[in-house]
Amino acid sequence: MSEERFGEFVLVRRHETGHVAELVLDRPKAMNAVSTEMARSIAGACTALGEDRDVRAVVLASTHERAFCVGADLKERNSFSDADLLRQRPVTRGAYTGVLELPVPTVAAVHGFALGGGFELALACDVIVADRTAVVGLPEVSVGVIPGGGGTQLLPRRVGAARAAELIFSARRVEAVEARELGLVDQLVEDGRDREEALALAGRIAGNSPVGLRAAKRALRLGQGLDLRAGLEVEDAAWRTTAFSGDRAEGVAAFNERRKPQWPGE
């Protein structure tokens, strides 16, 4: 496994086998609160991962024992002028959109607190695996703002408009079992196993065609919110990018020869 650090607070681990990478939040002294510097590093790591054609799946994880990420660094913001906050906005948006726009499937490994921007980072992933210590929520209205990392758009796409409204307006924290029941997380695992299970899922995903994975994710994301006819056109365009690819030819050949595919990735 190789490691590459982006700034002081973000680590990328590339596993030697399986085409899986981890984007690791590593600001333990602040429970991974997202400062300006950390946001810039997350965005930079996402750019690097998105350009790495060897990566087929990404796990978003944390080094902190009791938190995935507690959201924006409010201590930093306490010293901000209005001009400072305005200057910071595109930097923080870059972190959240960086995760959201990763072209490969993403799995969040959540334990402990995932609040505000921390939960929004998880929501930006395709699948959320959480252990039983997880506590999630979007409490932004309790400090005078709104979810600004995609929460008002991503949460209703998961749980519906009314449920999202209740959670955002009440600013309440939701513990792991209820979070799974409400669909705020996708898989609930035993304490301390979130990263292990997320990596296992990412490994299964990464065994599939890299061309197919990127095209399927593109169709899923671009089709959201469209009417059925428009969504099917998005799907057809994505299908066409796979139908005449080397991966498609290899996949069909491997099926007929009863062997494991050796994906060319093109």
PDB file of N, CA and C in Angstrom, residues 81-149:
ATOM      1  N   SER A  81     -14.224  37.643   9.165  1.00  0.00           N
ATOM      2  CA  SER A  81     -15.084  38.743   8.744  1.00  0.00           C
ATOM      3  C   SER A  81     -16.020  38.214   7.658  1.00  0.00           C
ATOM      4  N   ASP A  82     -17.005  39.007   7.284  1.00  0.00           N
ATOM      5  CA  ASP A  82     -17.883  38.600   6.198  1.00  0.00           C
ATOM      6  C   ASP A  82     -17.081  38.366   4.918  1.00  0.00           C
ATOM      7  N   ALA A  83     -16.083  39.189   4.687  1.00  0.00           N
ATOM      8  CA  ALA A  83     -15.245  39.025   3.495  1.00  0.00           C
ATOM      9  C   ALA A  83     -14.458  37.722   3.538  1.00  0.00           C
ATOM     10  N   ASP A  84     -13.971  37.362   4.731  1.00  0.00           N
ATOM     11  CA  ASP A  84     -13.249  36.096   4.888  1.00  0.00           C
ATOM     12  C   ASP A  84     -14.163  34.919   4.552  1.00  0.00           C
ATOM     13  N   LEU A  85     -15.391  34.969   5.065  1.00  0.00           N
ATOM     14  CA  LEU A  85     -16.329  33.879   4.839  1.00  0.00           C
ATOM     15  C   LEU A  85     -16.653  33.761   3.353  1.00  0.00           C
ATOM     16  N   LEU A  86     -16.801  34.873   2.704  1.00  0.00           N
ATOM     17  CA  LEU A  86     -17.095  34.867   1.267  1.00  0.00           C
ATOM     18  C   LEU A  86     -15.929  34.289   0.480  1.00  0.00           C
ATOM     19  N   ARG A  87     -14.708  34.613   0.874  1.00  0.00           N
ATOM     20  CA  ARG A  87     -13.533  34.076   0.185  1.00  0.00           C
ATOM     21  C   ARG A  87     -13.398  32.578   0.418  1.00  0.00           C
ATOM     22  N   GLN A  88     -13.807  32.121   1.594  1.00  0.00           N
ATOM     23  CA  GLN A  88     -13.681  30.699   1.903  1.00  0.00           C
ATOM     24  C   GLN A  88     -14.684  29.838   1.132  1.00  0.00           C
ATOM     25  N   ARG A  89     -15.822  30.424   0.776  1.00  0.00           N
ATOM     26  CA  ARG A  89     -16.923  29.640   0.217  1.00  0.00           C
ATOM     27  C   ARG A  89     -16.527  28.779  -0.984  1.00  0.00           C
ATOM     28  N   PRO A  90     -15.880  29.295  -2.015  1.00  0.00           N
ATOM     29  CA  PRO A  90     -15.528  28.417  -3.134  1.00  0.00           C
ATOM     30  C   PRO A  90     -14.538  27.319  -2.764  1.00  0.00           C
ATOM     31  N   VAL A  91     -13.724  27.570  -1.739  1.00  0.00           N
ATOM     32  CA  VAL A  91     -12.776  26.543  -1.300  1.00  0.00           C
ATOM     33  C   VAL A  91     -13.525  25.385  -0.651  1.00  0.00           C
ATOM     34  N   THR A  92     -14.462  25.706   0.252  1.00  0.00           N
ATOM     35  CA  THR A  92     -15.207  24.636   0.906  1.00  0.00           C
ATOM     36  C   THR A  92     -16.110  23.906  -0.081  1.00  0.00           C
ATOM     37  N   ARG A  93     -16.724  24.652  -0.983  1.00  0.00           N
ATOM     38  CA  ARG A  93     -17.555  23.986  -1.999  1.00  0.00           C
ATOM     39  C   ARG A  93     -16.723  23.008  -2.821  1.00  0.00           C
ATOM     40  N   GLY A  94     -15.470  23.368  -3.075  1.00  0.00           N
ATOM     41  CA  GLY A  94     -14.605  22.494  -3.853  1.00  0.00           C
ATOM     42  C   GLY A  94     -14.374  21.143  -3.203  1.00  0.00           C
ATOM     43  N   ALA A  95     -14.365  21.123  -1.863  1.00  0.00           N
ATOM     44  CA  ALA A  95     -14.180  19.852  -1.161  1.00  0.00           C
ATOM     45  C   ALA A  95     -15.388  18.944  -1.352  1.00  0.00           C
ATOM     46  N   TYR A  96     -16.577  19.494  -1.140  1.00  0.00           N
ATOM     47  CA  TYR A  96     -17.794  18.675  -1.234  1.00  0.00           C
ATOM     48  C   TYR A  96     -18.075  18.248  -2.666  1.00  0.00           C
ATOM     49  N   THR A  97     -17.927  19.164  -3.612  1.00  0.00           N
ATOM     50  CA  THR A  97     -18.152  18.780  -5.006  1.00  0.00           C
ATOM     51  C   THR A  97     -17.054  17.855  -5.501  1.00  0.00           C
ATOM     52  N   GLY A  98     -15.859  17.971  -4.930  1.00  0.00           N
ATOM     53  CA  GLY A  98     -14.790  17.054  -5.306  1.00  0.00           C
ATOM     54  C   GLY A  98     -15.156  15.615  -5.011  1.00  0.00           C
ATOM     55  N   VAL A  99     -15.700  15.363  -3.819  1.00  0.00           N
ATOM     56  CA  VAL A  99     -16.141  14.004  -3.473  1.00  0.00           C
ATOM     57  C   VAL A  99     -17.327  13.608  -4.335  1.00  0.00           C
ATOM     58  N   LEU A 100     -18.296  14.512  -4.465  1.00  0.00           N
ATOM     59  CA  LEU A 100     -19.512  14.209  -5.219  1.00  0.00           C
ATOM     60  C   LEU A 100     -19.207  13.860  -6.666  1.00  0.00           C
ATOM     61  N   GLU A 101     -18.226  14.523  -7.259  1.00  0.00           N
ATOM     62  CA  GLU A 101     -17.954  14.357  -8.682  1.00  0.00           C
ATOM     63  C   GLU A 101     -16.843  13.354  -8.988  1.00  0.00           C
ATOM     64  N   LEU A 102     -16.391  12.612  -7.985  1.00  0.00           N
ATOM     65  CA  LEU A 102     -15.452  11.533  -8.287  1.00  0.00           C
ATOM     66  C   LEU A 102     -16.108  10.600  -9.308  1.00  0.00           C
ATOM     67  N   PRO A 103     -15.422  10.241 -10.379  1.00  0.00           N
ATOM     68  CA  PRO A 103     -16.059   9.479 -11.455  1.00  0.00           C
ATOM     69  C   PRO A 103     -16.214   7.994 -11.177  1.00  0.00           C
ATOM     70  N   VAL A 104     -15.644   7.525 -10.066  1.00  0.00           N
ATOM     71  CA  VAL A 104     -15.735   6.111  -9.708  1.00  0.00           C
ATOM     72  C   VAL A 104     -16.632   5.956  -8.484  1.00  0.00           C
ATOM     73  N   PRO A 105     -17.155   4.740  -8.248  1.00  0.00           N
ATOM     74  CA  PRO A 105     -17.993   4.530  -7.060  1.00  0.00           C
ATOM     75  C   PRO A 105     -17.251   4.865  -5.772  1.00  0.00           C
ATOM     76  N   THR A 106     -17.988   5.449  -4.821  1.00  0.00           N
ATOM     77  CA  THR A 106     -17.412   5.874  -3.549  1.00  0.00           C
ATOM     78  C   THR A 106     -18.213   5.295  -2.401  1.00  0.00           C
ATOM     79  N   VAL A 107     -17.501   4.888  -1.349  1.00  0.00           N
ATOM     80  CA  VAL A 107     -18.129   4.305  -0.159  1.00  0.00           C
ATOM     81  C   VAL A 107     -17.612   5.058   1.058  1.00  0.00           C
ATOM     82  N   ALA A 108     -18.522   5.608   1.855  1.00  0.00           N
ATOM     83  CA  ALA A 108     -18.132   6.273   3.100  1.00  0.00           C
ATOM     84  C   ALA A 108     -18.105   5.257   4.232  1.00  0.00           C
ATOM     85  N   ALA A 109     -17.050   5.291   5.039  1.00  0.00           N
ATOM     86  CA  ALA A 109     -16.922   4.436   6.226  1.00  0.00           C
ATOM     87  C   ALA A 109     -17.100   5.327   7.450  1.00  0.00           C
ATOM     88  N   VAL A 110     -18.285   5.258   8.070  1.00  0.00           N
ATOM     89  CA  VAL A 110     -18.662   6.219   9.113  1.00  0.00           C
ATOM     90  C   VAL A 110     -18.722   5.561  10.476  1.00  0.00           C
ATOM     91  N   HIS A 111     -18.051   6.199  11.434  1.00  0.00           N
ATOM     92  CA  HIS A 111     -18.204   5.827  12.839  1.00  0.00           C
ATOM     93  C   HIS A 111     -18.219   7.113  13.653  1.00  0.00           C
ATOM     94  N   GLY A 112     -18.812   7.047  14.832  1.00  0.00           N
ATOM     95  CA  GLY A 112     -18.845   8.243  15.669  1.00  0.00           C
ATOM     96  C   GLY A 112     -19.626   9.362  15.005  1.00  0.00           C
ATOM     97  N   PHE A 113     -19.196  10.581  15.263  1.00  0.00           N
ATOM     98  CA  PHE A 113     -19.950  11.746  14.796  1.00  0.00           C
ATOM     99  C   PHE A 113     -19.704  12.037  13.316  1.00  0.00           C
ATOM    100  N   ALA A 114     -20.795  12.168  12.579  1.00  0.00           N
ATOM    101  CA  ALA A 114     -20.767  12.643  11.194  1.00  0.00           C
ATOM    102  C   ALA A 114     -21.847  13.714  11.119  1.00  0.00           C
ATOM    103  N   LEU A 115     -21.449  14.930  11.417  1.00  0.00           N
ATOM    104  CA  LEU A 115     -22.411  16.017  11.601  1.00  0.00           C
ATOM    105  C   LEU A 115     -22.145  17.163  10.630  1.00  0.00           C
ATOM    106  N   GLY A 116     -23.204  17.840  10.224  1.00  0.00           N
ATOM    107  CA  GLY A 116     -23.056  18.983   9.347  1.00  0.00           C
ATOM    108  C   GLY A 116     -22.293  18.621   8.095  1.00  0.00           C
ATOM    109  N   GLY A 117     -21.228  19.376   7.840  1.00  0.00           N
ATOM    110  CA  GLY A 117     -20.410  19.103   6.667  1.00  0.00           C
ATOM    111  C   GLY A 117     -19.811  17.709   6.664  1.00  0.00           C
ATOM    112  N   GLY A 118     -19.628  17.119   7.831  1.00  0.00           N
ATOM    113  CA  GLY A 118     -19.137  15.753   7.891  1.00  0.00           C
ATOM    114  C   GLY A 118     -20.128  14.770   7.310  1.00  0.00           C
ATOM    115  N   PHE A 119     -21.404  14.952   7.668  1.00  0.00           N
ATOM    116  CA  PHE A 119     -22.426  14.086   7.088  1.00  0.00           C
ATOM    117  C   PHE A 119     -22.601  14.384   5.603  1.00  0.00           C
ATOM    118  N   GLU A 120     -22.416  15.638   5.210  1.00  0.00           N
ATOM    119  CA  GLU A 120     -22.525  15.980   3.794  1.00  0.00           C
ATOM    120  C   GLU A 120     -21.426  15.305   2.967  1.00  0.00           C
ATOM    121  N   LEU A 121     -20.233  15.173   3.528  1.00  0.00           N
ATOM    122  CA  LEU A 121     -19.187  14.427   2.824  1.00  0.00           C
ATOM    123  C   LEU A 121     -19.614  12.982   2.614  1.00  0.00           C
ATOM    124  N   ALA A 122     -20.242  12.385   3.629  1.00  0.00           N
ATOM    125  CA  ALA A 122     -20.743  11.021   3.484  1.00  0.00           C
ATOM    126  C   ALA A 122     -21.872  10.953   2.464  1.00  0.00           C
ATOM    127  N   LEU A 123     -22.784  11.936   2.519  1.00  0.00           N
ATOM    128  CA  LEU A 123     -23.898  11.966   1.564  1.00  0.00           C
ATOM    129  C   LEU A 123     -23.414  12.103   0.126  1.00  0.00           C
ATOM    130  N   ALA A 124     -22.260  12.708  -0.067  1.00  0.00           N
ATOM    131  CA  ALA A 124     -21.701  12.860  -1.408  1.00  0.00           C
ATOM    132  C   ALA A 124     -21.204  11.542  -1.978  1.00  0.00           C
ATOM    133  N   CYS A 125     -21.080  10.534  -1.133  1.00  0.00           N
ATOM    134  CA  CYS A 125     -20.647   9.214  -1.589  1.00  0.00           C
ATOM    135  C   CYS A 125     -21.848   8.413  -2.096  1.00  0.00           C
ATOM    136  N   ASP A 126     -21.570   7.356  -2.839  1.00  0.00           N
ATOM    137  CA  ASP A 126     -22.632   6.535  -3.411  1.00  0.00           C
ATOM    138  C   ASP A 126     -23.262   5.611  -2.377  1.00  0.00           C
ATOM    139  N   VAL A 127     -22.464   5.118  -1.436  1.00  0.00           N
ATOM    140  CA  VAL A 127     -22.942   4.196  -0.408  1.00  0.00           C
ATOM    141  C   VAL A 127     -22.330   4.608   0.923  1.00  0.00           C
ATOM    142  N   ILE A 128     -23.124   4.546   1.987  1.00  0.00           N
ATOM    143  CA  ILE A 128     -22.626   4.859   3.333  1.00  0.00           C
ATOM    144  C   ILE A 128     -22.689   3.611   4.193  1.00  0.00           C
ATOM    145  N   VAL A 129     -21.534   3.167   4.674  1.00  0.00           N
ATOM    146  CA  VAL A 129     -21.429   2.068   5.629  1.00  0.00           C
ATOM    147  C   VAL A 129     -21.141   2.684   6.993  1.00  0.00           C
ATOM    148  N   ALA A 130     -21.959   2.369   7.980  1.00  0.00           N
ATOM    149  CA  ALA A 130     -21.790   2.956   9.316  1.00  0.00           C
ATOM    150  C   ALA A 130     -21.758   1.870  10.365  1.00  0.00           C
ATOM    151  N   ASP A 131     -20.948   2.083  11.415  1.00  0.00           N
ATOM    152  CA  ASP A 131     -21.004   1.152  12.539  1.00  0.00           C
ATOM    153  C   ASP A 131     -21.981   1.689  13.583  1.00  0.00           C
ATOM    154  N   ARG A 132     -22.173   0.930  14.646  1.00  0.00           N
ATOM    155  CA  ARG A 132     -23.230   1.244  15.606  1.00  0.00           C
ATOM    156  C   ARG A 132     -22.902   2.416  16.523  1.00  0.00           C
ATOM    157  N   THR A 133     -21.703   2.963  16.395  1.00  0.00           N
ATOM    158  CA  THR A 133     -21.375   4.172  17.160  1.00  0.00           C
ATOM    159  C   THR A 133     -21.756   5.447  16.400  1.00  0.00           C
ATOM    160  N   ALA A 134     -22.189   5.303  15.160  1.00  0.00           N
ATOM    161  CA  ALA A 134     -22.410   6.465  14.304  1.00  0.00           C
ATOM    162  C   ALA A 134     -23.547   7.347  14.819  1.00  0.00           C
ATOM    163  N   VAL A 135     -23.341   8.648  14.731  1.00  0.00           N
ATOM    164  CA  VAL A 135     -24.360   9.661  15.022  1.00  0.00           C
ATOM    165  C   VAL A 135     -24.301  10.662  13.880  1.00  0.00           C
ATOM    166  N   VAL A 136     -25.396  10.793  13.143  1.00  0.00           N
ATOM    167  CA  VAL A 136     -25.390  11.643  11.961  1.00  0.00           C
ATOM    168  C   VAL A 136     -26.429  12.754  12.094  1.00  0.00           C
ATOM    169  N   GLY A 137     -26.259  13.803  11.309  1.00  0.00           N
ATOM    170  CA  GLY A 137     -27.239  14.877  11.334  1.00  0.00           C
ATOM    171  C   GLY A 137     -26.735  16.114  10.628  1.00  0.00           C
ATOM    172  N   LEU A 138     -27.689  17.005  10.336  1.00  0.00           N
ATOM    173  CA  LEU A 138     -27.387  18.287   9.709  1.00  0.00           C
ATOM    174  C   LEU A 138     -27.901  19.389  10.633  1.00  0.00           C
ATOM    175  N   PRO A 139     -27.082  19.822  11.599  1.00  0.00           N
ATOM    176  CA  PRO A 139     -27.531  20.774  12.623  1.00  0.00           C
ATOM    177  C   PRO A 139     -27.292  22.246  12.278  1.00  0.00           C
ATOM    178  N   GLU A 140     -27.069  22.562  11.014  1.00  0.00           N
ATOM    179  CA  GLU A 140     -26.618  23.906  10.650  1.00  0.00           C
ATOM    180  C   GLU A 140     -27.568  25.022  11.086  1.00  0.00           C
ATOM    181  N   VAL A 141     -28.890  24.786  11.020  1.00  0.00           N
ATOM    182  CA  VAL A 141     -29.804  25.877  11.386  1.00  0.00           C
ATOM    183  C   VAL A 141     -29.674  26.245  12.864  1.00  0.00           C
ATOM    184  N   SER A 142     -29.102  25.356  13.656  1.00  0.00           N
ATOM    185  CA  SER A 142     -28.919  25.663  15.081  1.00  0.00           C
ATOM    186  C   SER A 142     -27.779  26.646  15.322  1.00  0.00           C
ATOM    187  N   VAL A 143     -26.951  26.883  14.299  1.00  0.00           N
ATOM    188  CA  VAL A 143     -25.884  27.891  14.420  1.00  0.00           C
ATOM    189  C   VAL A 143     -26.058  28.992  13.377  1.00  0.00           C
ATOM    190  N   GLY A 144     -27.257  29.112  12.832  1.00  0.00           N
ATOM    191  CA  GLY A 144     -27.583  30.264  12.016  1.00  0.00           C
ATOM    192  C   GLY A 144     -27.288  30.185  10.539  1.00  0.00           C
ATOM    193  N   VAL A 145     -26.973  28.987  10.029  1.00  0.00           N
ATOM    194  CA  VAL A 145     -26.765  28.834   8.586  1.00  0.00           C
ATOM    195  C   VAL A 145     -27.628  27.671   8.090  1.00  0.00           C
ATOM    196  N   ILE A 146     -27.374  27.211   6.898  1.00  0.00           N
ATOM    197  CA  ILE A 146     -28.051  26.023   6.374  1.00  0.00           C
ATOM    198  C   ILE A 146     -26.989  25.044   5.902  1.00  0.00           C
ATOM    199  N   PRO A 147     -27.353  23.784   5.685  1.00  0.00           N
ATOM    200  CA  PRO A 147     -26.389  22.873   5.075  1.00  0.00           C
ATOM    201  C   PRO A 147     -25.929  23.443   3.738  1.00  0.00           C
ATOM    202  N   GLY A 148     -24.628  23.632   3.601  1.00  0.00           N
ATOM    203  CA  GLY A 148     -24.097  24.264   2.402  1.00  0.00           C
ATOM    204  C   GLY A 148     -23.135  23.397   1.628  1.00  0.00           C
ATOM    205  N   GLY A 149     -23.027  22.122   1.999  1.00  0.00           N
ATOM    206  CA  GLY A 149     -22.152  21.193   1.289  1.00  0.00           C
ATOM    207  C   GLY A 149     -22.938  20.173   0.491  1.00  0.00           C
TER     208      GLY A 149
END
